[in-house]
Coordinates of C-alpha atoms in Angstrom, one line a residue:
Chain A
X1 CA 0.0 0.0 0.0
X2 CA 1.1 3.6 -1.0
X3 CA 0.9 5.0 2.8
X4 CA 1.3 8.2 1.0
X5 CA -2.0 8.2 -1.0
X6 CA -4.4 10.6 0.0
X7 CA -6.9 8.8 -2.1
X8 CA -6.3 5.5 -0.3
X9 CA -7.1 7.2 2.8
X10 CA -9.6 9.4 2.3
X11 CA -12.1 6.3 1.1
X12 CA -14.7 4.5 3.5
X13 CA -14.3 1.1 4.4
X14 CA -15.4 -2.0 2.8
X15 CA -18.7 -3.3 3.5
X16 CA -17.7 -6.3 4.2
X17 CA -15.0 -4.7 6.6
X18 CA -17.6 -3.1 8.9
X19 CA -19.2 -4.9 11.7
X20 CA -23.0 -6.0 11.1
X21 CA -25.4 -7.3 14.0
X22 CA -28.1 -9.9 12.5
X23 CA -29.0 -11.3 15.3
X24 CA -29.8 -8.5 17.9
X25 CA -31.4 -5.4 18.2
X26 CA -28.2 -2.5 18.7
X27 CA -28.9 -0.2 21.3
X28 CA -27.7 2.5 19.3
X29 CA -27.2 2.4 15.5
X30 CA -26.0 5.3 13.2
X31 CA -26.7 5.2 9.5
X32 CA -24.9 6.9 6.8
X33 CA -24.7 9.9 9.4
X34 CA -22.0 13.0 8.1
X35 CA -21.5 16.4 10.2
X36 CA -20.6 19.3 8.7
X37 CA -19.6 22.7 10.4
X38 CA -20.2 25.6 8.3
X39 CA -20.6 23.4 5.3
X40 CA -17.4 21.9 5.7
X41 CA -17.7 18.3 5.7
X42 CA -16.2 16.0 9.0
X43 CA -17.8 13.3 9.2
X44 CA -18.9 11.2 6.4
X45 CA -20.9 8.5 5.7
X46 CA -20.7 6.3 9.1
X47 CA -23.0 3.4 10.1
X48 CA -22.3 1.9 12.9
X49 CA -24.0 -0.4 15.4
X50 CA -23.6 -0.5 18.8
X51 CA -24.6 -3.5 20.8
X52 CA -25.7 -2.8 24.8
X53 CA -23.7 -3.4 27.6
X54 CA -20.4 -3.2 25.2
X55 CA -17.6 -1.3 24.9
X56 CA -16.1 0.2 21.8
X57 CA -14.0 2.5 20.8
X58 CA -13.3 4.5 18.2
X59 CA -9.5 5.1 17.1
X60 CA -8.1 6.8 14.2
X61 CA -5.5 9.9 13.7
X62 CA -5.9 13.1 15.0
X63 CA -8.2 15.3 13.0
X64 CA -10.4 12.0 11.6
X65 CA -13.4 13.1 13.2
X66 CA -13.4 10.6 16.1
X67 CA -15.1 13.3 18.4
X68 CA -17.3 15.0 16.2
X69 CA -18.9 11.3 15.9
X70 CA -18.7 11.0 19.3
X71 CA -20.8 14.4 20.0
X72 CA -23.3 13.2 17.7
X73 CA -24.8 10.4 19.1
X74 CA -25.8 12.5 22.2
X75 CA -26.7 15.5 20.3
X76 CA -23.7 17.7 21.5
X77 CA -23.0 18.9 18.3
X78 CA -26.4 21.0 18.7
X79 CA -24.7 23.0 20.9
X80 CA -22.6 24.1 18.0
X81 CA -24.3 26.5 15.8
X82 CA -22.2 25.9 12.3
X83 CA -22.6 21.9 13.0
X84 CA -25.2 20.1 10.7
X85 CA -25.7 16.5 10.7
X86 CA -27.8 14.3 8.4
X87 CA -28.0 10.6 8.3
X88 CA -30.1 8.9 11.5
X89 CA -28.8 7.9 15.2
X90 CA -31.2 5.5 16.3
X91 CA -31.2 4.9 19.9
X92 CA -33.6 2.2 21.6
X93 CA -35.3 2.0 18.7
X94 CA -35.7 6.0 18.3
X95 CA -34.3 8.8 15.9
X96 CA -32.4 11.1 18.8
X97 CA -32.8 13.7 15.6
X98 CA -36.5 13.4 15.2
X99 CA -38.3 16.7 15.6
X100 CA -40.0 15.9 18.6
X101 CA -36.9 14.6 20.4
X102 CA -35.8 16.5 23.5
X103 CA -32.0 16.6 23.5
X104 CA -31.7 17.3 27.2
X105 CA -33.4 13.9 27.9
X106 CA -30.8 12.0 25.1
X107 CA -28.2 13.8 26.9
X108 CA -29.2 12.5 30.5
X109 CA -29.7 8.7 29.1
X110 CA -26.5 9.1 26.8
X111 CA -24.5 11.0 29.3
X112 CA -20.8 12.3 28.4
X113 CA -17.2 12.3 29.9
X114 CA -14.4 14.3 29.1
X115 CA -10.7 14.5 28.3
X116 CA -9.8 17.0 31.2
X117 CA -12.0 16.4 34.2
X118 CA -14.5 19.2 34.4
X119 CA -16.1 19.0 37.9
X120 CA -18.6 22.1 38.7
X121 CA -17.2 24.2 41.0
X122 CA -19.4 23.1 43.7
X123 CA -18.9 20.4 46.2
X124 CA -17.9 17.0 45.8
X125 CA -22.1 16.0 46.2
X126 CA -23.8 18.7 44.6
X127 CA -21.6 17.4 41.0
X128 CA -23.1 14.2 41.8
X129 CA -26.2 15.5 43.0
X130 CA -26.5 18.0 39.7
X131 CA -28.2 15.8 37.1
X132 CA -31.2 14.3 39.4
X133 CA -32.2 17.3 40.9
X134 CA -32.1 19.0 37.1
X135 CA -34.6 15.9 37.1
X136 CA -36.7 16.8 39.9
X137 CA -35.7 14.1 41.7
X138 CA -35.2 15.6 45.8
X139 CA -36.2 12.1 47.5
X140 CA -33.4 10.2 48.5
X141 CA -30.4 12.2 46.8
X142 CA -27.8 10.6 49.6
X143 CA -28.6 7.8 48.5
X144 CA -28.4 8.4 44.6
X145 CA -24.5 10.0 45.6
X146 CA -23.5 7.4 47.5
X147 CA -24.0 4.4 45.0
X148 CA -23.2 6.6 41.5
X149 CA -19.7 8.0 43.7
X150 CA -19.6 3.4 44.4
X151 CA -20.0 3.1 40.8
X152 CA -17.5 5.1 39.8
X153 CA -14.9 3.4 42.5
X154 CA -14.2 6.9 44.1
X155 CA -16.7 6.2 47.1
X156 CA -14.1 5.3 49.8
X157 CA -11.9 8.2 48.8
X158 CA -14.3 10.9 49.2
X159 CA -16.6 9.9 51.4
X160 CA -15.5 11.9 54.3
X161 CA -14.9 15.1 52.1
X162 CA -18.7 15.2 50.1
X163 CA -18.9 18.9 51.3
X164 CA -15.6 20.0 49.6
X165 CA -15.1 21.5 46.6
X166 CA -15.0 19.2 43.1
X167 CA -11.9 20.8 42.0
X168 CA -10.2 20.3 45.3
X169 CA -9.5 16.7 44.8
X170 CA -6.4 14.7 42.1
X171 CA -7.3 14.8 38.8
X172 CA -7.8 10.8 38.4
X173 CA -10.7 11.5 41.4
X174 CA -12.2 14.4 39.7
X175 CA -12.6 12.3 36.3
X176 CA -14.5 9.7 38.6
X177 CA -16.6 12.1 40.2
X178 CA -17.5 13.5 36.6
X179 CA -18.0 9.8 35.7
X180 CA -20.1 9.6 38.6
X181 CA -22.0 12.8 38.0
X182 CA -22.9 10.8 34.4
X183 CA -24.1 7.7 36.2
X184 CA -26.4 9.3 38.4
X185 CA -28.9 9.8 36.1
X186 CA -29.0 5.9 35.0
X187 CA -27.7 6.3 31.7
X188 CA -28.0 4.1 29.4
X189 CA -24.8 4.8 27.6
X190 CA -22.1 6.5 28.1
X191 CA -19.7 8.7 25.5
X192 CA -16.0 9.1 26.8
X193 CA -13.4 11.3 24.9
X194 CA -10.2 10.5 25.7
X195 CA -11.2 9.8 29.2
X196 CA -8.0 8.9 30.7
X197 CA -5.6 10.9 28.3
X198 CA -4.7 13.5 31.2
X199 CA -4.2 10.9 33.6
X200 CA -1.3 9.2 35.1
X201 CA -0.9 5.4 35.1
X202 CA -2.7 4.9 38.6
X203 CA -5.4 6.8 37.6
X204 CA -5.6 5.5 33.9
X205 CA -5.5 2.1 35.6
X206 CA -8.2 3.0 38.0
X207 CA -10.7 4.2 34.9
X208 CA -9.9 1.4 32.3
X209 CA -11.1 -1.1 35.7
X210 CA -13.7 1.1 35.9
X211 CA -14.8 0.8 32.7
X212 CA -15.0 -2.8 32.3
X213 CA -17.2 -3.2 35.6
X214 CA -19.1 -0.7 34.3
X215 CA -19.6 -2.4 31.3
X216 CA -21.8 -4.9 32.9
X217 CA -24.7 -2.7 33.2
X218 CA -23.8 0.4 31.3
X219 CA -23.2 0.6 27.1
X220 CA -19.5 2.7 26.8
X221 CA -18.7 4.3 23.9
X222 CA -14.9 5.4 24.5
X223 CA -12.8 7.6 21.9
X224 CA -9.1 6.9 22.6
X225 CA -5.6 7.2 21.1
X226 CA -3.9 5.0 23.5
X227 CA -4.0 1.8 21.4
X228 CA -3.5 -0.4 24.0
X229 CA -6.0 0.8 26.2
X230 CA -8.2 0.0 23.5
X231 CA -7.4 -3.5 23.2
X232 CA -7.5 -3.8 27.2
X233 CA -11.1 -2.4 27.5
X234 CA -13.1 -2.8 24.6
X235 CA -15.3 -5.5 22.9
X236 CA -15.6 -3.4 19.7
X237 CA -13.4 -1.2 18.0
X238 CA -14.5 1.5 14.9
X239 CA -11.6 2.7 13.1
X240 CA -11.7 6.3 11.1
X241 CA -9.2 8.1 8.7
X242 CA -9.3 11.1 6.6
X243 CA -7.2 12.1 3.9
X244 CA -6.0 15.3 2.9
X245 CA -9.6 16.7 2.8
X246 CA -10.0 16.4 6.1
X247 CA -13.2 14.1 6.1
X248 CA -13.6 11.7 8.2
X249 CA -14.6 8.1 7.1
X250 CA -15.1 4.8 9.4
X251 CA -12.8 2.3 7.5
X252 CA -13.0 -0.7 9.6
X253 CA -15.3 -2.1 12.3
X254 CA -15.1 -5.1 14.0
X255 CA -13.8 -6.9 17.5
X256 CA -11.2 -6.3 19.5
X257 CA -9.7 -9.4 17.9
X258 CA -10.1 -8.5 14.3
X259 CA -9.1 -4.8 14.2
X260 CA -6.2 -5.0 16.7
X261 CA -5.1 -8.6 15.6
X262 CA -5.7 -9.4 12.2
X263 CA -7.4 -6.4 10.8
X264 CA -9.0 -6.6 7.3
X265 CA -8.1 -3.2 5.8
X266 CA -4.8 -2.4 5.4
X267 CA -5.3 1.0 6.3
X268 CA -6.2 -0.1 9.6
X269 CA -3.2 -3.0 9.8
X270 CA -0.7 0.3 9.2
X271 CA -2.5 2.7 11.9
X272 CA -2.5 -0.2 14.9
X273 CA 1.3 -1.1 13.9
X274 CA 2.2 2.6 13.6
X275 CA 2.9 3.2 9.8
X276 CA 0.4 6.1 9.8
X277 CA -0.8 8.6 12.5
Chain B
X1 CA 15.4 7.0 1.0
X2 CA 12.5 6.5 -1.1
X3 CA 8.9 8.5 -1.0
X4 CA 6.8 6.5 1.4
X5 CA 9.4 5.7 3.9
X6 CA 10.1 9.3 4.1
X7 CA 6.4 9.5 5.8
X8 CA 7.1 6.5 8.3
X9 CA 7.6 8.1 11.8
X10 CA 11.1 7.2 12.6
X11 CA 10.2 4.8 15.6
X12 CA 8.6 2.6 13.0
X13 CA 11.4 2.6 10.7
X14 CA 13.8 1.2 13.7
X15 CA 10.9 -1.0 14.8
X16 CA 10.8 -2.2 11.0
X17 CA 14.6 -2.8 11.5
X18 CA 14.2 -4.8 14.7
X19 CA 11.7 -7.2 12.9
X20 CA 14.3 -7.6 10.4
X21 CA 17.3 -8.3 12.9
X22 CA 14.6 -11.0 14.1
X23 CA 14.1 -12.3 10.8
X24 CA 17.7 -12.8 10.3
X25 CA 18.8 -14.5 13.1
X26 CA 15.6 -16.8 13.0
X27 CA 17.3 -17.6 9.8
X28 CA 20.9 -18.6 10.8
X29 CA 19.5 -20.3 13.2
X30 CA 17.6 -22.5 10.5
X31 CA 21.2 -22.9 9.1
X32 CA 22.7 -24.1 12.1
X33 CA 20.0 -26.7 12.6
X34 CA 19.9 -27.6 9.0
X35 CA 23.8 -28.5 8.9
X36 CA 23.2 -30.1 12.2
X37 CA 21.0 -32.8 10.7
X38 CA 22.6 -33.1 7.4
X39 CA 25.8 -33.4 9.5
X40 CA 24.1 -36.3 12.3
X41 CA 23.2 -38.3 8.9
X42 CA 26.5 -37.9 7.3
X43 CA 28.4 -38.6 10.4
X44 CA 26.3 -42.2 10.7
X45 CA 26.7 -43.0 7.3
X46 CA 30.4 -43.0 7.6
X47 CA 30.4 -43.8 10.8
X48 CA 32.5 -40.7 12.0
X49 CA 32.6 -40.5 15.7
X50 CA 34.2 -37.7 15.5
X51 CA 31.7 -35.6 13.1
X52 CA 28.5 -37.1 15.3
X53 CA 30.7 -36.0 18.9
X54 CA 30.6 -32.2 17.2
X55 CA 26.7 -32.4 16.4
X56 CA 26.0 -32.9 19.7
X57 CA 28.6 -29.9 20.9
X58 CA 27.5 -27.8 18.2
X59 CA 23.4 -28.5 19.9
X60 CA 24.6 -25.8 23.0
X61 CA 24.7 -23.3 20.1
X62 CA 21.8 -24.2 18.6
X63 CA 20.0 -24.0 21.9
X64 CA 21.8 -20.6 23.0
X65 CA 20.7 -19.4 19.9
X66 CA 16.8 -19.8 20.6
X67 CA 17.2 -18.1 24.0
X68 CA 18.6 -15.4 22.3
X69 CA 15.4 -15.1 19.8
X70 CA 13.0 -15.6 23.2
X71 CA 14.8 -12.5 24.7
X72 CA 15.1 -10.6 21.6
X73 CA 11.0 -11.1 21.2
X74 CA 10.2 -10.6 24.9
X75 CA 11.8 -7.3 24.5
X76 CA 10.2 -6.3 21.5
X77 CA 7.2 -7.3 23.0
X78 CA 7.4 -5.1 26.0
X79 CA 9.2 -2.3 24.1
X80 CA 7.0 -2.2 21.2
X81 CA 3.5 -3.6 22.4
X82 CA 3.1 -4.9 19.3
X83 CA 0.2 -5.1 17.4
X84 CA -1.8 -7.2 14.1
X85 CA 0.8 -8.6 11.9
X86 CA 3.8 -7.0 14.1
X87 CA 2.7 -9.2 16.9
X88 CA 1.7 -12.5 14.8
X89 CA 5.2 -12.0 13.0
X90 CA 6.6 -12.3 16.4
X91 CA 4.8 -14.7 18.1
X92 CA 5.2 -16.8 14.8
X93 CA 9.0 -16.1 15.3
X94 CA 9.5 -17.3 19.3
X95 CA 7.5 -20.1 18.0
X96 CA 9.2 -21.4 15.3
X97 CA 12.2 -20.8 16.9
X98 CA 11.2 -23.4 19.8
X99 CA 10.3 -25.7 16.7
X100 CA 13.8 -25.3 15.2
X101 CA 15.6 -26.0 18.5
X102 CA 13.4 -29.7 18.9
X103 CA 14.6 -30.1 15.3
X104 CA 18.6 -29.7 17.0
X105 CA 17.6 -32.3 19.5
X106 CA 16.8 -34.7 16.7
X107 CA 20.0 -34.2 15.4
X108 CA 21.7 -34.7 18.1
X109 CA 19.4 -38.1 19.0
X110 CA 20.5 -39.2 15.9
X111 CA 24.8 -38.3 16.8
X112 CA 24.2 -40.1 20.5
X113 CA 22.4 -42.8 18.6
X114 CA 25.3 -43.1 16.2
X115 CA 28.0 -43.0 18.6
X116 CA 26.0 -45.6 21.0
X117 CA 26.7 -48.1 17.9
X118 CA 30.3 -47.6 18.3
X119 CA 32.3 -49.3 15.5
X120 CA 29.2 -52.0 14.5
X121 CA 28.3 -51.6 10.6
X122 CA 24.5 -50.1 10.2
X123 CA 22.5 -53.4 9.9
X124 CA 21.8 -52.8 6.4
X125 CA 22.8 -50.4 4.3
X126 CA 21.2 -46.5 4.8
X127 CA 19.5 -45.5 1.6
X128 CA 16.0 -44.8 2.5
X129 CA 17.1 -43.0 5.9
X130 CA 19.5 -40.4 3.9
X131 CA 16.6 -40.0 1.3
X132 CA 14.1 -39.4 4.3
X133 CA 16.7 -36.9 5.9
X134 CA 17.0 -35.0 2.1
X135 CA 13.4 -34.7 2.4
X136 CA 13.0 -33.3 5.6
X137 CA 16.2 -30.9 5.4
X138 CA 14.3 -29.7 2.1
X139 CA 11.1 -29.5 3.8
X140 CA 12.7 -27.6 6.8
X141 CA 14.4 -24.7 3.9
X142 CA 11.0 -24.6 2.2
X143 CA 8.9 -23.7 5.6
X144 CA 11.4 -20.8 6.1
X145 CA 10.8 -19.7 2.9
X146 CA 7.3 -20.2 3.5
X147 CA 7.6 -17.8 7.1
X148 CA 10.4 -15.4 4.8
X149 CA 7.3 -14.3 2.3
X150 CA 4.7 -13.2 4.8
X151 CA 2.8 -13.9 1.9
X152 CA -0.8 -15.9 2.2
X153 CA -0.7 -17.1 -1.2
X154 CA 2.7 -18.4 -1.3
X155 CA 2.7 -20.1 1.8
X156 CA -0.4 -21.7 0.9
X157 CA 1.8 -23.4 -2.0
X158 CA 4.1 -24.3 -0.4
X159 CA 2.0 -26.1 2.6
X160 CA 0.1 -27.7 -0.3
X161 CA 3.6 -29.1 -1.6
X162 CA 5.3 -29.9 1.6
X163 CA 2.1 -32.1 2.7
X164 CA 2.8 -33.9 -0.2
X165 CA 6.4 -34.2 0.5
X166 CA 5.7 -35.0 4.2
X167 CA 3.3 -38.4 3.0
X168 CA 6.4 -39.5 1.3
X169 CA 8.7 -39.4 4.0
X170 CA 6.0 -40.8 6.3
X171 CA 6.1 -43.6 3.8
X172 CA 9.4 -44.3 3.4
X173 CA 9.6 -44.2 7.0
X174 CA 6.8 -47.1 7.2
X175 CA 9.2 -48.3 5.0
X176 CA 11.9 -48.4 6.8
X177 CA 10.1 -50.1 9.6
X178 CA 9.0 -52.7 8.0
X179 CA 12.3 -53.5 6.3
X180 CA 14.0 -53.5 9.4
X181 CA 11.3 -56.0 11.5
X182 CA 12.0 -58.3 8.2
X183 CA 15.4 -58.1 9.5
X184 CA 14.7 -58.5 13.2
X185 CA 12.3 -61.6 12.0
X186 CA 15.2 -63.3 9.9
X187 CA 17.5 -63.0 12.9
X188 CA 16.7 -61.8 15.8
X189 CA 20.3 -61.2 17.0
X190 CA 19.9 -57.8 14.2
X191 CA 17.2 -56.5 17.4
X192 CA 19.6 -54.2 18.9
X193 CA 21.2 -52.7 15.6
X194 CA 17.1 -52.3 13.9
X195 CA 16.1 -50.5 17.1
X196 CA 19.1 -48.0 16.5
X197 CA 17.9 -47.8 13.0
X198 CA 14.2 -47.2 13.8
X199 CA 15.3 -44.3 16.2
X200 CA 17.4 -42.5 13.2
X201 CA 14.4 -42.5 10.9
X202 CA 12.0 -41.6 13.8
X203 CA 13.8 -38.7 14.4
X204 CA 14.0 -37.4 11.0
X205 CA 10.4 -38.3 10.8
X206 CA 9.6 -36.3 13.6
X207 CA 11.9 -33.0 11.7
X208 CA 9.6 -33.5 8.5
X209 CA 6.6 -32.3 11.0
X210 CA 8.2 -30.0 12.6
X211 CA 8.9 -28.7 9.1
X212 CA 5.2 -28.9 8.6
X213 CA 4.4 -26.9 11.8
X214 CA 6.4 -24.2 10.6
X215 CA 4.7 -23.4 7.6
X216 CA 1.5 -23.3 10.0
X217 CA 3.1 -21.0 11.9
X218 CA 3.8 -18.9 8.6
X219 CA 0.3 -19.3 7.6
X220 CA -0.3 -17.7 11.0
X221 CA 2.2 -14.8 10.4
X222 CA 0.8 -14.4 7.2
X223 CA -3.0 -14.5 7.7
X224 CA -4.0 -14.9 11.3
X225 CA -5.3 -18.5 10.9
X226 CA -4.6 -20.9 13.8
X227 CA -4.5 -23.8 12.1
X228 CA -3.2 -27.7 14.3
X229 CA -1.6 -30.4 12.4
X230 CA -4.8 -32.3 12.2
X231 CA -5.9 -29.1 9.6
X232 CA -5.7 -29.3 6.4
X233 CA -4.4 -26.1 4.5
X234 CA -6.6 -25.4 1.5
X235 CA -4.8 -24.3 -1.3
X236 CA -5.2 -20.5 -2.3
X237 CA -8.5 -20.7 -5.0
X238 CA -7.9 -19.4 -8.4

C-alpha cells in the first residue's frame, strides 16, 4: 500500500470490513450519518451499530473526526451552531434527531465524559447530586451520591470530604466524580473522549477497571488514542481516517480481535502497527 | 530513501529494523539446525565418531541461539506492544524458533544414537534413511521460505507441496520399519542394531513435522489463521 496516497485514505471502508449485528437489536445504531460545520464536511458516511452493555471504541488519527462522531450520538454537536448532521442515530429503537426529540433527555440517558475532568465548582455532592435534581428528583439524593460515587470506584476516597469543593481533589478522582455525575442519572450509555488521556498510570489504571465493571450494566462508547487501552477495554473497536480533505470516514469495524489482531483493511493494519498517524 | 518511507515516523522505521534483525537471526539459526541434521546423517553414514561428537557440541549453540530469539521477542514485545501482523510476526518467530531447537535435539538423538553403535556396521545399508533426511532438510528450507514471504498465497503453496512431500517421507519411513522388522524376524540377533535404525528414521520423521508446523506458523504470520496439524491447508483458489 502507498501510505502516501491521500486517495487510499480518504475512502470509506469496505462493506464487508464493517461490523454487522443480525442477530440483535443494537442499542444504538447510526446510518450513513455525516457532520458538517459551516458546510465543511467532518464526518462522512458512518454506520455503525452499537450492541448494549459493550464497549467500543473508536481510534483513528488526530483530526479523523473521532469526536465529532462521538458528539453526535448525544446531540452535542447541537450546541454548536455551524454543525449540521444528516444521516439517523437510532437509539432504543428512536431517531435522537427526530423533531420531537428533546436533546436534554438524550443527553441524560446518553451522558458524556471528558478529556480534562470538568467538575462544577461546587462540592464534591452537589456534581453528583446536579443531574437528578435537574430531574426533579429531591427524594433520596444521599442515597443516589453514595452508590453513583460506588460506581465510579471513588466512594471510599471521598466519602468523608462530600462537602468540599469538586476541584479540590487529584485529577484521576475528579474524572471519577465527573464519571459519577454521568451515572447518576442511570444512563444508558455512556460517551468518553479521551477519558484517561490527562491521567497518570494509577489513575488510567483505576478508569480502564472502571470501565470494564461498568460495562456490565452500562453501554460505553470510548474515543481513545492510546491503542492499548483499546485493546485492554473494549469489545468493539470502529476505526476512522481522513485524507487530505479532512473528512472523516469509518474504514473498519469489527472486535477487538479483528481490528487489533488481524485487521481486514490495510489501512487499519498500518494505523494499529504505527505506519500512519 | 524513497517517497513512502520518508512518511514512516522514525520509531517505526527502527521497529521495522528490529523485525528484520529478528528475521535474520531466526534464519541462521535454521542454518545451524539444517547443517546439524545433514551433519548427524552424514556422520552415521560413515560412521564418523568424531563428526557425530561435534553435532552434539554444536546443539549448546543451537540451543543458546533460541534463547537469544525468546529474549530478543520478549523485549520487542514489552518495548514495542506490538500489534496485528507485528505481533503475529513475532509470536510466529518465538515459535518457530522453539520448533527449530526440537529439530537440533533430533539431530543430536540421531549423533548419540550413532556413537551408542560404536564401530558395529548399520545393519543394512542406509538408503532410505538419507533419502528421508533430504526430504526433511528440504522441507525444513521450504517452511522458512514459506515464514520469509509473509505472503498468504505463497505459503499456501508451499503447505500444499510440503504435505505432499511429508506423506512421502511418512512412507518411506513405514518403509523403513518394516524392512527393518524383516530383518529382526530373519535374525533376531539384528534386534539391537534395527532398534538404533528405527530411532534414526523416527527422528527425521519427527523434523519432516516440525517442518510442517512451521509453515502453520507462517500461515499464522501471514493470515492470522490458527491452524493444528490435524488441519488441512486449502490451497489458495484461483
Amino acid at each position: 500500500m502507498a501510505l502516501n496516497d491521500t486517495d487510499l485514505l480518504s475512502q470509506a471502508g469496505s462493506a464487508e470490513n464493517i461490523l454487522k449485528f443480525d442477530d440483535i437489536e443494537p442499542l444504538l445504531e447510526s446510518n450513513d450519518l455525516s457532520v458538517s460545520y459551516g458546510g465543511q464536511t467532518a464526518v462522512s458516511g458512518v454506520s455503525l451499530q452499537v450492541p448494549k452493555n459493550s464497549v467500543v471504541s473508536l481510534i483513528g488519527p488526530s483530526g479523523c473526526g473521532k469526536s465529532t462522531l462521538l458528539r453526535c450520538f448525544n446531540r452535542m454537536n447541537d450546541l454548536i451552531p455551524s454543525a449540521s448532521v444528516s444521516g439517523k442515530v437510532n437509539f432504543a429503537g428512536q431517531d435522537i434527531y427526530a423533531h420531537d426529540v428533546d436533546p436534554t433527555e438524550i443527553r441524560f440517558r446518553i451522558g458524556m465524559v471528558f478529556q480534562r475532568p470538568n467538575p462544577f465548582p461546587k462540592s464534591i455532592y452537589e456534581n453528583v447530586a446536579f443531574g437528578p435534581r435537574i430531574n426533579g428528583m429531591t427524594d433520596d439524593l444521599d442515597e443516589v451520591v453514595e452508590t453513583s460515587l460506588r460506581r465510579a470506584a471513588v466512594w471510599d476516597e471521598v466519602k468523608d470530604r462530600l462537602n468540599d469543593s469538586g476541584l479540590s481533589v487529584s485529577g484521576g478522582q475528579q474524572q471519577r466524580i465527573c464519571i459519577a455525575r454521568a451515572l447518576a442519572v442511570n444512563p444508558e450509555i455512556v460517551l468518553m473522549d479521551e477519558p484517561a488521556s490527562a491521567l497518570d498510570p494509577i489513575s488510567t489504571q483505576a478508569i480502564e477497571q472502571l470501565i470494564q465493571e461498568l460495562s456490565s450494566e452500562v453501554t460505553i462508547i470510548i474515543v481513545t488514542h492510546n491503542m492499548q487501552q483499546a485493546t485492554r477495554i473494549s469489545d468493539y473497536a470502529a476505526v476512522m481516517m481522513a485524507g487530505e480533505e479532512r473528512i472523516g470516514r469509518m474504514i473498519e469495524y469489527g472486535t477487538n480481535e479483528q481490528v487489533f489482531g488481524n485487521p481486514k483493511d490495510e489501512r487499519t493494519e498500518a494505523y494499529v502497527t504505527g505506519r500512519i498517524g | 530513501m524513497n517517497e513512502q518511507s520518508s512518511i514512516i515516523p522514525t520509531g517505526r522505521q527502527e521497529f521495522d529494523r528490529e523485525l528484520g534483525r529478528l528475521e535474520a537471526e531466526l534464519i541462521l539459526m535454521s542454518g545451524l539446525v539444517e547443517k546439524a541434521i545433514f551433519d548427524a546423517l552424514q556422520a552415521l553414514k560413515n560412521r564418523d565418531i568424531d563428526r557425530s561428537q561435534r553435532v552434539i557440541d554444536e546443539d549448546d549453540h543451537i540451543d543458546e541461539t533460541e534463547l537469544e530469539i525468546e529474549r530478543y521477542c520478549v523485549e520487542l514485545i514489552r518495548r514495542q506492544s506490538p500489534m496485528a501482523g507485528d505481533l503475529r510476526r513475532i509470536v510466529a518467530s518465538l515459535q518457530i524458533a522453539g520448533e527449530l531447537e526440537r529439530i537440533g535435539d533430533y539431530a543430536e538423538g540421531i549423533a548419540k544414537i550413532s556413537i551408542t553403535m560404536g564401530s558395529q556396521p548399520p545393519l543394512k545399508e542406509l538408503i532410505d534413511i538419507p533419502r528421508m533426511g533430504d526430504m526433511a532438510v528440504s522441507m525444513l528450507k521450504r517452511s522458512l521460505e514459506a515464514f520469509i514471504s509473509r505472503d498468504a498465497d505463497s505459503v499456501r503453496t508451499i503447505s500444499v507441496e510440503l504435505e505432499n512431500e511429508d506423506d512421502e517421507v511418512d512412507d518411506l519411513y513405514a518403509k523403513v520399519q518394516a524392512d527393518l522388522m524383516e530383518l529382526v524376524k530373519s535374525n533376531p540377533d539384528n534386534a539391537e542394531r534395527a532398534t538404533y535404525l528405527m530411532w534414526v528414521a523416527h527422528n527425521v520423521e519427527r523434523v519432516a513435522d516440525r517442518a510442517m508446523n512451521i509453515v502453520e506458523r507462517a500461515l499464522y504470520q501471514a493470515t492470522g489463521e490458527f491452524v493444528s496439524g490435524s488441519t488441512q491447508i486449502e490451497p489458495t483458489a484461483e
